[in-house]
PDB file of C-alpha atoms in Angstrom:
ATOM      1  CA  UNK A   5     -11.468  21.481  -1.862  1.00  0.00           C
ATOM      2  CA  UNK A   6     -14.686  21.308  -3.759  1.00  0.00           C
ATOM      3  CA  UNK A   7     -15.367  20.155  -6.862  1.00  0.00           C
ATOM      4  CA  UNK A   8     -13.973  22.231  -9.700  1.00  0.00           C
ATOM      5  CA  UNK A   9     -11.003  22.673  -7.383  1.00  0.00           C
ATOM      6  CA  UNK A  10     -10.257  19.506  -8.147  1.00  0.00           C
ATOM      7  CA  UNK A  11     -10.959  19.028 -11.521  1.00  0.00           C
ATOM      8  CA  UNK A  12      -9.420  21.953 -11.936  1.00  0.00           C
ATOM      9  CA  UNK A  13      -6.073  20.461 -11.054  1.00  0.00           C
ATOM     10  CA  UNK A  14      -6.374  16.966 -11.882  1.00  0.00           C
ATOM     11  CA  UNK A  15      -6.573  18.727 -14.930  1.00  0.00           C
ATOM     12  CA  UNK A  16      -4.043  20.869 -14.750  1.00  0.00           C
ATOM     13  CA  UNK A  17      -1.422  17.322 -13.674  1.00  0.00           C
ATOM     14  CA  UNK A  18      -3.104  15.946 -16.989  1.00  0.00           C
ATOM     15  CA  UNK A  19      -1.799  18.731 -19.004  1.00  0.00           C
ATOM     16  CA  UNK A  20       1.577  19.503 -17.465  1.00  0.00           C
ATOM     17  CA  UNK A  21       2.678  15.709 -17.775  1.00  0.00           C
ATOM     18  CA  UNK A  22       1.548  15.804 -20.960  1.00  0.00           C
ATOM     19  CA  UNK A  23       3.766  18.352 -22.460  1.00  0.00           C
ATOM     20  CA  UNK A  24       6.424  15.423 -22.903  1.00  0.00           C
ATOM     21  CA  UNK A  25       5.543  14.334 -25.365  1.00  0.00           C
ATOM     22  CA  UNK A  26       3.992  16.174 -27.721  1.00  0.00           C
ATOM     23  CA  UNK A  27       8.299  17.480 -27.345  1.00  0.00           C
ATOM     24  CA  UNK A  28       9.161  14.482 -28.085  1.00  0.00           C
ATOM     25  CA  UNK A  29       6.971  14.222 -31.171  1.00  0.00           C
ATOM     26  CA  UNK A  30       7.635  17.842 -31.455  1.00  0.00           C
ATOM     27  CA  UNK A  31      12.011  17.368 -31.663  1.00  0.00           C
ATOM     28  CA  UNK A  32      11.686  14.600 -33.669  1.00  0.00           C
ATOM     29  CA  UNK A  33      11.078  16.527 -36.957  1.00  0.00           C
ATOM     30  CA  UNK A  34      12.029  19.681 -35.827  1.00  0.00           C
ATOM     31  CA  UNK A  35      15.309  21.751 -34.053  1.00  0.00           C
ATOM     32  CA  UNK A  36      14.446  21.660 -30.079  1.00  0.00           C
ATOM     33  CA  UNK A  37      14.978  25.314 -29.912  1.00  0.00           C
ATOM     34  CA  UNK A  38      14.193  26.505 -32.833  1.00  0.00           C
ATOM     35  CA  UNK A  39      10.253  25.194 -32.035  1.00  0.00           C
ATOM     36  CA  UNK A  40      10.819  26.080 -28.988  1.00  0.00           C
ATOM     37  CA  UNK A  41      11.594  30.068 -29.484  1.00  0.00           C
ATOM     38  CA  UNK A  42       9.012  30.164 -32.373  1.00  0.00           C
ATOM     39  CA  UNK A  43       6.213  28.457 -29.660  1.00  0.00           C
ATOM     40  CA  UNK A  44       7.092  31.228 -26.998  1.00  0.00           C
ATOM     41  CA  UNK A  45       6.333  33.524 -29.765  1.00  0.00           C
ATOM     42  CA  UNK A  46       2.753  32.628 -30.305  1.00  0.00           C
ATOM     43  CA  UNK A  47       1.981  31.716 -26.325  1.00  0.00           C
ATOM     44  CA  UNK A  48       3.267  35.132 -25.210  1.00  0.00           C
ATOM     45  CA  UNK A  49       1.491  37.274 -27.851  1.00  0.00           C
ATOM     46  CA  UNK A  50      -1.922  35.745 -27.223  1.00  0.00           C
ATOM     47  CA  UNK A  51      -1.164  35.960 -23.538  1.00  0.00           C
ATOM     48  CA  UNK A  52      -0.563  39.555 -23.725  1.00  0.00           C
ATOM     49  CA  UNK A  53      -3.787  39.819 -26.088  1.00  0.00           C
ATOM     50  CA  UNK A  54      -5.447  37.775 -23.714  1.00  0.00           C
ATOM     51  CA  UNK A  55      -3.966  40.299 -20.672  1.00  0.00           C
ATOM     52  CA  UNK A  56      -4.862  43.358 -22.423  1.00  0.00           C
ATOM     53  CA  UNK A  57      -8.527  42.571 -23.327  1.00  0.00           C
ATOM     54  CA  UNK A  58      -8.971  41.581 -19.594  1.00  0.00           C
ATOM     55  CA  UNK A  59      -7.657  45.366 -18.590  1.00  0.00           C
ATOM     56  CA  UNK A  60      -4.554  44.032 -17.352  1.00  0.00           C
ATOM     57  CA  UNK A  61      -1.213  46.585 -17.446  1.00  0.00           C
ATOM     58  CA  UNK A  62       1.764  45.197 -18.903  1.00  0.00           C
ATOM     59  CA  UNK A  63       2.700  48.245 -16.516  1.00  0.00           C
ATOM     60  CA  UNK A  64       5.302  46.613 -13.845  1.00  0.00           C
ATOM     61  CA  UNK A  65       7.068  47.697 -10.747  1.00  0.00           C
ATOM     62  CA  UNK A  66      10.946  47.287 -11.241  1.00  0.00           C
ATOM     63  CA  UNK A  67      10.292  44.193  -9.067  1.00  0.00           C
ATOM     64  CA  UNK A  68       7.853  42.305 -11.061  1.00  0.00           C
ATOM     65  CA  UNK A  69       9.859  42.740 -14.423  1.00  0.00           C
ATOM     66  CA  UNK A  70      12.370  41.679 -12.475  1.00  0.00           C
ATOM     67  CA  UNK A  71      11.161  38.123 -11.237  1.00  0.00           C
ATOM     68  CA  UNK A  72       8.623  38.829 -14.991  1.00  0.00           C
ATOM     69  CA  UNK A  73      12.798  38.255 -16.717  1.00  0.00           C
ATOM     70  CA  UNK A  74      14.264  36.374 -14.711  1.00  0.00           C
ATOM     71  CA  UNK A  75      11.551  33.117 -14.679  1.00  0.00           C
ATOM     72  CA  UNK A  76      10.893  34.209 -18.514  1.00  0.00           C
ATOM     73  CA  UNK A  77      15.141  33.501 -18.750  1.00  0.00           C
ATOM     74  CA  UNK A  78      15.425  30.186 -16.406  1.00  0.00           C
ATOM     75  CA  UNK A  79      12.235  28.235 -16.832  1.00  0.00           C
ATOM     76  CA  UNK A  80      11.538  28.708 -20.376  1.00  0.00           C
ATOM     77  CA  UNK A  81      15.451  28.997 -21.663  1.00  0.00           C
ATOM     78  CA  UNK A  82      17.224  27.167 -19.890  1.00  0.00           C
ATOM     79  CA  UNK A  83      14.415  24.539 -18.159  1.00  0.00           C
ATOM     80  CA  UNK A  84      11.949  23.832 -20.990  1.00  0.00           C
ATOM     81  CA  UNK A  85      14.939  24.875 -23.868  1.00  0.00           C
ATOM     82  CA  UNK A  86      17.348  22.073 -22.449  1.00  0.00           C
ATOM     83  CA  UNK A  87      14.430  19.250 -22.074  1.00  0.00           C
ATOM     84  CA  UNK A  88      14.287  19.897 -25.649  1.00  0.00           C
ATOM     85  CA  UNK A  89      17.102  19.428 -27.087  1.00  0.00           C
ATOM     86  CA  UNK A  90      17.367  16.435 -24.445  1.00  0.00           C
ATOM     87  CA  UNK A  91      14.970  14.358 -25.469  1.00  0.00           C
ATOM     88  CA  UNK A  92      15.648  14.087 -28.974  1.00  0.00           C
ATOM     89  CA  UNK A  93      17.564  11.944 -27.241  1.00  0.00           C
ATOM     90  CA  UNK A  94      15.935  10.674 -24.119  1.00  0.00           C
ATOM     91  CA  UNK A  95      12.846   9.153 -23.808  1.00  0.00           C
ATOM     92  CA  UNK A  96       9.642  10.860 -22.187  1.00  0.00           C
ATOM     93  CA  UNK A  97       9.684   9.275 -19.241  1.00  0.00           C
ATOM     94  CA  UNK A  98      12.511   9.591 -18.657  1.00  0.00           C
ATOM     95  CA  UNK A  99      12.470  13.365 -18.708  1.00  0.00           C
ATOM     96  CA  UNK A 100       9.338  13.665 -16.872  1.00  0.00           C
ATOM     97  CA  UNK A 101      11.213  11.467 -13.885  1.00  0.00           C
ATOM     98  CA  UNK A 102      13.731  13.951 -13.263  1.00  0.00           C
ATOM     99  CA  UNK A 103      11.190  16.961 -13.776  1.00  0.00           C
ATOM    100  CA  UNK A 104       8.973  15.195 -11.289  1.00  0.00           C
ATOM    101  CA  UNK A 105      11.430  15.854  -8.677  1.00  0.00           C
ATOM    102  CA  UNK A 106      11.017  19.423  -8.545  1.00  0.00           C
ATOM    103  CA  UNK A 107       8.782  19.822  -5.264  1.00  0.00           C
ATOM    104  CA  UNK A 108      11.687  17.732  -3.945  1.00  0.00           C
ATOM    105  CA  UNK A 109      14.566  19.682  -4.276  1.00  0.00           C
ATOM    106  CA  UNK A 110      12.268  22.859  -4.135  1.00  0.00           C
ATOM    107  CA  UNK A 111      12.036  21.544  -0.861  1.00  0.00           C
ATOM    108  CA  UNK A 112      15.491  20.589   0.047  1.00  0.00           C
ATOM    109  CA  UNK A 113      16.961  23.531  -1.389  1.00  0.00           C
ATOM    110  CA  UNK A 114      14.738  25.943   0.771  1.00  0.00           C
ATOM    111  CA  UNK A 115      15.659  23.375   3.642  1.00  0.00           C
ATOM    112  CA  UNK A 116      19.716  24.259   2.790  1.00  0.00           C
ATOM    113  CA  UNK A 117      19.249  27.274   1.785  1.00  0.00           C
ATOM    114  CA  UNK A 118      16.316  30.077   3.140  1.00  0.00           C
ATOM    115  CA  UNK A 119      16.295  27.938   7.093  1.00  0.00           C
ATOM    116  CA  UNK A 120      13.156  26.689   5.266  1.00  0.00           C
ATOM    117  CA  UNK A 121      11.790  23.950   8.914  1.00  0.00           C
ATOM    118  CA  UNK A 122      11.266  20.129   7.685  1.00  0.00           C
ATOM    119  CA  UNK A 123       8.621  18.048   9.242  1.00  0.00           C
ATOM    120  CA  UNK A 124       9.286  14.628   9.745  1.00  0.00           C
ATOM    121  CA  UNK A 125       6.362  14.115   7.279  1.00  0.00           C
ATOM    122  CA  UNK A 126       8.869  15.749   5.059  1.00  0.00           C
ATOM    123  CA  UNK A 127      11.936  14.567   5.330  1.00  0.00           C
ATOM    124  CA  UNK A 128      10.206  10.898   4.780  1.00  0.00           C
ATOM    125  CA  UNK A 129       8.950  12.064   2.164  1.00  0.00           C
ATOM    126  CA  UNK A 130      12.097  13.695   0.635  1.00  0.00           C
ATOM    127  CA  UNK A 131      14.230  10.495   1.161  1.00  0.00           C
ATOM    128  CA  UNK A 132      11.756   8.364  -0.411  1.00  0.00           C
ATOM    129  CA  UNK A 133      11.328  11.030  -3.883  1.00  0.00           C
ATOM    130  CA  UNK A 134      15.032  10.895  -4.909  1.00  0.00           C
ATOM    131  CA  UNK A 135      15.025   6.726  -3.413  1.00  0.00           C
ATOM    132  CA  UNK A 136      12.487   5.980  -6.220  1.00  0.00           C
ATOM    133  CA  UNK A 137      14.577   8.753  -8.406  1.00  0.00           C
ATOM    134  CA  UNK A 138      17.735   6.582  -8.528  1.00  0.00           C
ATOM    135  CA  UNK A 139      15.502   3.153  -7.991  1.00  0.00           C
ATOM    136  CA  UNK A 140      13.887   4.422 -11.652  1.00  0.00           C
ATOM    137  CA  UNK A 141      17.210   5.907 -12.540  1.00  0.00           C
ATOM    138  CA  UNK A 142      19.814   3.679 -12.350  1.00  0.00           C
ATOM    139  CA  UNK A 143      17.984   0.804 -14.746  1.00  0.00           C
ATOM    140  CA  UNK A 144      17.737   2.984 -17.810  1.00  0.00           C
ATOM    141  CA  UNK A 145      21.738   3.938 -16.940  1.00  0.00           C
ATOM    142  CA  UNK A 146      22.419   0.186 -17.318  1.00  0.00           C
ATOM    143  CA  UNK A 147      20.077  -0.285 -20.020  1.00  0.00           C
ATOM    144  CA  UNK A 148      22.337   2.311 -21.914  1.00  0.00           C
ATOM    145  CA  UNK A 149      20.735   5.627 -21.450  1.00  0.00           C
ATOM    146  CA  UNK A 150      21.983   8.645 -23.164  1.00  0.00           C
ATOM    147  CA  UNK A 151      24.091  10.129 -20.265  1.00  0.00           C
ATOM    148  CA  UNK A 152      24.618  13.760 -22.485  1.00  0.00           C
ATOM    149  CA  UNK A 153      20.194  13.744 -22.148  1.00  0.00           C
ATOM    150  CA  UNK A 154      19.816  13.234 -18.980  1.00  0.00           C
ATOM    151  CA  UNK A 155      22.347  15.871 -17.703  1.00  0.00           C
ATOM    152  CA  UNK A 156      20.031  18.507 -19.565  1.00  0.00           C
ATOM    153  CA  UNK A 157      16.740  17.179 -17.721  1.00  0.00           C
ATOM    154  CA  UNK A 158      19.147  18.000 -14.111  1.00  0.00           C
ATOM    155  CA  UNK A 159      21.146  20.775 -15.069  1.00  0.00           C
ATOM    156  CA  UNK A 160      17.523  21.737 -16.658  1.00  0.00           C
ATOM    157  CA  UNK A 161      15.835  21.010 -13.666  1.00  0.00           C
ATOM    158  CA  UNK A 162      17.920  22.911 -11.124  1.00  0.00           C
ATOM    159  CA  UNK A 163      17.411  26.328 -13.165  1.00  0.00           C
ATOM    160  CA  UNK A 164      13.869  25.867 -12.906  1.00  0.00           C
ATOM    161  CA  UNK A 165      14.316  25.051  -9.158  1.00  0.00           C
ATOM    162  CA  UNK A 166      16.018  28.176  -8.773  1.00  0.00           C
ATOM    163  CA  UNK A 167      12.957  30.305 -10.049  1.00  0.00           C
ATOM    164  CA  UNK A 168      11.238  28.887  -7.790  1.00  0.00           C
ATOM    165  CA  UNK A 169      12.786  30.009  -4.749  1.00  0.00           C
ATOM    166  CA  UNK A 170      14.317  33.559  -6.551  1.00  0.00           C
ATOM    167  CA  UNK A 171      10.265  34.240  -7.608  1.00  0.00           C
ATOM    168  CA  UNK A 172       9.061  33.169  -3.963  1.00  0.00           C
ATOM    169  CA  UNK A 173       6.243  36.122  -2.175  1.00  0.00           C
ATOM    170  CA  UNK A 174       7.173  38.170  -5.369  1.00  0.00           C
ATOM    171  CA  UNK A 175       3.387  39.835  -6.477  1.00  0.00           C
ATOM    172  CA  UNK A 176       1.839  40.156  -9.518  1.00  0.00           C
ATOM    173  CA  UNK A 177       0.086  43.456  -8.666  1.00  0.00           C
ATOM    174  CA  UNK A 178      -3.678  41.598  -9.987  1.00  0.00           C
ATOM    175  CA  UNK A 179      -1.885  41.508 -13.527  1.00  0.00           C
ATOM    176  CA  UNK A 180      -0.866  37.539 -13.352  1.00  0.00           C
ATOM    177  CA  UNK A 181      -1.410  36.888 -17.096  1.00  0.00           C
ATOM    178  CA  UNK A 182      -0.373  39.598 -18.303  1.00  0.00           C
ATOM    179  CA  UNK A 183       3.217  38.699 -16.746  1.00  0.00           C
ATOM    180  CA  UNK A 184       2.565  34.531 -17.914  1.00  0.00           C
ATOM    181  CA  UNK A 185       2.934  36.513 -20.991  1.00  0.00           C
ATOM    182  CA  UNK A 186       5.988  38.882 -20.400  1.00  0.00           C
ATOM    183  CA  UNK A 187       7.203  35.814 -19.139  1.00  0.00           C
ATOM    184  CA  UNK A 188       7.368  33.594 -22.140  1.00  0.00           C
ATOM    185  CA  UNK A 189       7.924  35.784 -24.687  1.00  0.00           C
ATOM    186  CA  UNK A 190      11.298  36.984 -22.249  1.00  0.00           C
ATOM    187  CA  UNK A 191      11.949  33.461 -23.181  1.00  0.00           C
ATOM    188  CA  UNK A 192      10.985  33.876 -26.050  1.00  0.00           C
ATOM    189  CA  UNK A 193      13.934  36.404 -26.386  1.00  0.00           C
ATOM    190  CA  UNK A 194      16.550  34.205 -25.563  1.00  0.00           C
ATOM    191  CA  UNK A 195      15.193  31.405 -27.083  1.00  0.00           C
ATOM    192  CA  UNK A 196      15.933  32.733 -30.567  1.00  0.00           C
ATOM    193  CA  UNK A 197      19.553  33.867 -28.895  1.00  0.00           C
ATOM    194  CA  UNK A 198      21.003  30.835 -28.109  1.00  0.00           C
ATOM    195  CA  UNK A 199      19.153  28.973 -31.254  1.00  0.00           C
ATOM    196  CA  UNK A 200      21.205  31.799 -33.363  1.00  0.00           C
ATOM    197  CA  UNK A 201      24.308  30.660 -31.173  1.00  0.00           C
ATOM    198  CA  UNK A 202      24.550  26.805 -31.221  1.00  0.00           C
ATOM    199  CA  UNK A 203      21.455  25.469 -33.476  1.00  0.00           C
ATOM    200  CA  UNK A 204      21.277  25.529 -37.729  1.00  0.00           C
ATOM    201  CA  UNK A 205      16.808  24.743 -37.546  1.00  0.00           C
ATOM    202  CA  UNK A 206      16.130  21.874 -39.345  1.00  0.00           C
ATOM    203  CA  UNK A 207      12.145  21.046 -40.175  1.00  0.00           C
ATOM    204  CA  UNK A 208      10.518  18.398 -41.688  1.00  0.00           C
ATOM    205  CA  UNK A 209       6.546  19.079 -42.046  1.00  0.00           C
ATOM    206  CA  UNK A 210       4.439  16.363 -40.813  1.00  0.00           C
ATOM    207  CA  UNK A 211       0.835  15.463 -39.247  1.00  0.00           C
ATOM    208  CA  UNK A 212       2.013  14.784 -36.081  1.00  0.00           C
ATOM    209  CA  UNK A 213       4.417  17.741 -36.160  1.00  0.00           C
ATOM    210  CA  UNK A 214       1.533  19.906 -37.405  1.00  0.00           C
ATOM    211  CA  UNK A 215      -0.762  18.389 -34.092  1.00  0.00           C
ATOM    212  CA  UNK A 216       2.014  18.689 -31.194  1.00  0.00           C
ATOM    213  CA  UNK A 217       3.262  21.926 -32.141  1.00  0.00           C
ATOM    214  CA  UNK A 218      -0.280  23.267 -31.273  1.00  0.00           C
ATOM    215  CA  UNK A 219      -1.232  20.575 -29.110  1.00  0.00           C
ATOM    216  CA  UNK A 220       1.875  22.301 -26.509  1.00  0.00           C
ATOM    217  CA  UNK A 221       0.886  25.974 -27.138  1.00  0.00           C
ATOM    218  CA  UNK A 222      -2.490  26.286 -26.321  1.00  0.00           C
ATOM    219  CA  UNK A 223      -2.568  23.371 -23.924  1.00  0.00           C
ATOM    220  CA  UNK A 224       1.072  22.701 -21.098  1.00  0.00           C
ATOM    221  CA  UNK A 225       1.232  26.489 -22.640  1.00  0.00           C
ATOM    222  CA  UNK A 226      -1.716  27.881 -22.485  1.00  0.00           C
ATOM    223  CA  UNK A 227      -4.561  25.784 -20.500  1.00  0.00           C
ATOM    224  CA  UNK A 228      -2.482  23.950 -18.075  1.00  0.00           C
ATOM    225  CA  UNK A 229      -0.937  27.888 -17.029  1.00  0.00           C
ATOM    226  CA  UNK A 230      -4.237  29.721 -16.803  1.00  0.00           C
ATOM    227  CA  UNK A 231      -5.868  26.687 -15.132  1.00  0.00           C
ATOM    228  CA  UNK A 232      -2.266  26.689 -12.707  1.00  0.00           C
ATOM    229  CA  UNK A 233      -3.179  30.409 -11.893  1.00  0.00           C
ATOM    230  CA  UNK A 234      -7.446  30.061 -10.871  1.00  0.00           C
ATOM    231  CA  UNK A 235      -6.448  27.260  -8.657  1.00  0.00           C
ATOM    232  CA  UNK A 236      -3.838  28.811  -7.202  1.00  0.00           C
ATOM    233  CA  UNK A 237      -7.028  31.903  -6.472  1.00  0.00           C
ATOM    234  CA  UNK A 238      -8.810  29.400  -5.631  1.00  0.00           C
ATOM    235  CA  UNK A 239      -7.549  27.206  -2.422  1.00  0.00           C
ATOM    236  CA  UNK A 240      -3.499  28.701  -2.167  1.00  0.00           C
ATOM    237  CA  UNK A 241      -0.669  27.818  -3.487  1.00  0.00           C
ATOM    238  CA  UNK A 242      -0.167  24.971  -0.681  1.00  0.00           C
ATOM    239  CA  UNK A 243      -3.121  23.024  -1.728  1.00  0.00           C
ATOM    240  CA  UNK A 244      -2.551  23.110  -5.179  1.00  0.00           C
ATOM    241  CA  UNK A 245       1.604  21.634  -5.633  1.00  0.00           C
ATOM    242  CA  UNK A 246      -0.102  18.484  -3.588  1.00  0.00           C
ATOM    243  CA  UNK A 247      -1.869  17.916  -7.760  1.00  0.00           C
ATOM    244  CA  UNK A 248       1.866  17.872  -8.320  1.00  0.00           C
ATOM    245  CA  UNK A 249       2.132  14.435  -6.657  1.00  0.00           C
ATOM    246  CA  UNK A 250       0.569  13.076  -9.578  1.00  0.00           C
ATOM    247  CA  UNK A 251       2.259  13.955 -12.688  1.00  0.00           C
ATOM    248  CA  UNK A 252       4.635  10.109 -12.313  1.00  0.00           C
ATOM    249  CA  UNK A 253       2.162   8.457 -13.266  1.00  0.00           C
ATOM    250  CA  UNK A 254       0.412  10.435 -16.093  1.00  0.00           C
ATOM    251  CA  UNK A 255       3.493  11.319 -17.488  1.00  0.00           C
ATOM    252  CA  UNK A 256       5.003   8.064 -17.802  1.00  0.00           C
ATOM    253  CA  UNK A 257       1.091   6.447 -18.916  1.00  0.00           C
ATOM    254  CA  UNK A 258       1.038   9.344 -21.048  1.00  0.00           C
ATOM    255  CA  UNK A 259       4.705   8.021 -23.249  1.00  0.00           C
ATOM    256  CA  UNK A 260       4.207   4.558 -22.727  1.00  0.00           C
ATOM    257  CA  UNK A 261       0.503   5.050 -24.607  1.00  0.00           C
ATOM    258  CA  UNK A 262       0.711   7.512 -26.803  1.00  0.00           C
ATOM    259  CA  UNK A 263       4.846   6.937 -27.952  1.00  0.00           C
ATOM    260  CA  UNK A 264       4.572   3.122 -26.640  1.00  0.00           C
ATOM    261  CA  UNK A 265       8.115   3.654 -25.041  1.00  0.00           C
ATOM    262  CA  UNK A 266       7.897   0.440 -22.235  1.00  0.00           C
ATOM    263  CA  UNK A 267       7.554   0.105 -18.353  1.00  0.00           C
ATOM    264  CA  UNK A 268       9.342  -2.320 -16.680  1.00  0.00           C
ATOM    265  CA  UNK A 269       8.168  -3.355 -12.669  1.00  0.00           C
ATOM    266  CA  UNK A 270      10.914  -1.129 -11.124  1.00  0.00           C
ATOM    267  CA  UNK A 271      10.040   1.636 -13.305  1.00  0.00           C
ATOM    268  CA  UNK A 272       6.838   1.876 -11.999  1.00  0.00           C
ATOM    269  CA  UNK A 273       8.015   1.043  -8.226  1.00  0.00           C
ATOM    270  CA  UNK A 274      10.701   3.849  -9.028  1.00  0.00           C
ATOM    271  CA  UNK A 275       7.121   6.217 -10.023  1.00  0.00           C
ATOM    272  CA  UNK A 276       5.176   5.005  -7.002  1.00  0.00           C
ATOM    273  CA  UNK A 277       7.502   5.389  -4.695  1.00  0.00           C
ATOM    274  CA  UNK A 278       8.440   9.227  -6.367  1.00  0.00           C
ATOM    275  CA  UNK A 279       4.895  10.016  -5.799  1.00  0.00           C
ATOM    276  CA  UNK A 280       4.113   9.157  -2.045  1.00  0.00           C
ATOM    277  CA  UNK A 281       7.277  11.008  -1.853  1.00  0.00           C
ATOM    278  CA  UNK A 282       5.795  14.067  -3.489  1.00  0.00           C
ATOM    279  CA  UNK A 283       2.657  14.020  -1.405  1.00  0.00           C
ATOM    280  CA  UNK A 284       4.173  13.098   1.578  1.00  0.00           C
ATOM    281  CA  UNK A 285       6.277  16.858   1.378  1.00  0.00           C
ATOM    282  CA  UNK A 286       3.412  19.130  -0.275  1.00  0.00           C
ATOM    283  CA  UNK A 287       1.201  17.908   2.343  1.00  0.00           C
ATOM    284  CA  UNK A 288       3.800  18.441   4.799  1.00  0.00           C
ATOM    285  CA  UNK A 289       3.728  21.693   3.818  1.00  0.00           C
ATOM    286  CA  UNK A 290      -0.077  21.878   4.477  1.00  0.00           C
ATOM    287  CA  UNK A 291       0.076  21.370   7.939  1.00  0.00           C
ATOM    288  CA  UNK A 292       2.012  24.396   8.695  1.00  0.00           C
ATOM    289  CA  UNK A 293      -0.316  26.604   6.296  1.00  0.00           C
TER     290      UNK A 293
END
């Protein structure tokens, strides 16, 4: 892994982890589903426009369309939609810790349902990762955390895990930027329906809202996606996924720095255990490839 790949991996982890803090800022002044619908409309149109400028086609195969719509709805509508709703009452650090368990859950589900084989290092990593999550969440629950918001984050995590497993092995046919843009537009369409059915849109103009919305649309929404695909093309998906172990650290650090969320010794210990667990699982997968 060369220095450019390392820097790209660090940049991706930083951008992904920061999305929870910017989302927390957004939902303070805007209704979550309406804000997310607008975000994906803008991000999707920009992504499709860039893809067209690069010569990529939106004429996908039926299998690509199915994967694109399924992933768009599961990730962009369910996973992020539920997280945005939850972060009206749940701290960004809690949401990022739950979401960071995704690589662990994908590995566990692959073993349970798809026949994936787990090495000793993977098993140790899974036990450590889920122990870290339990350590943090037990402390937060006794501290009076909103359990409904936590439940929404967990359901969103399950949706993202299912999306990841369901499209595993799907190919983009060279149109990966176009597919990313179309995924965002699929999520936008589903979110628009959810907004009409379940939400009364609200909007309180403020500079923090404008800055957070622009940031989450352009940086975690577009830039992080482009960096991720560049990284996967350069070093492969398994090696690229190793950078996910940084997400718990970066996510809680950014939330503490920008939102003033408090972190106790038990939280820091749990974050360290989760990160090591994710790293162990990813390293085990790397050894098999």
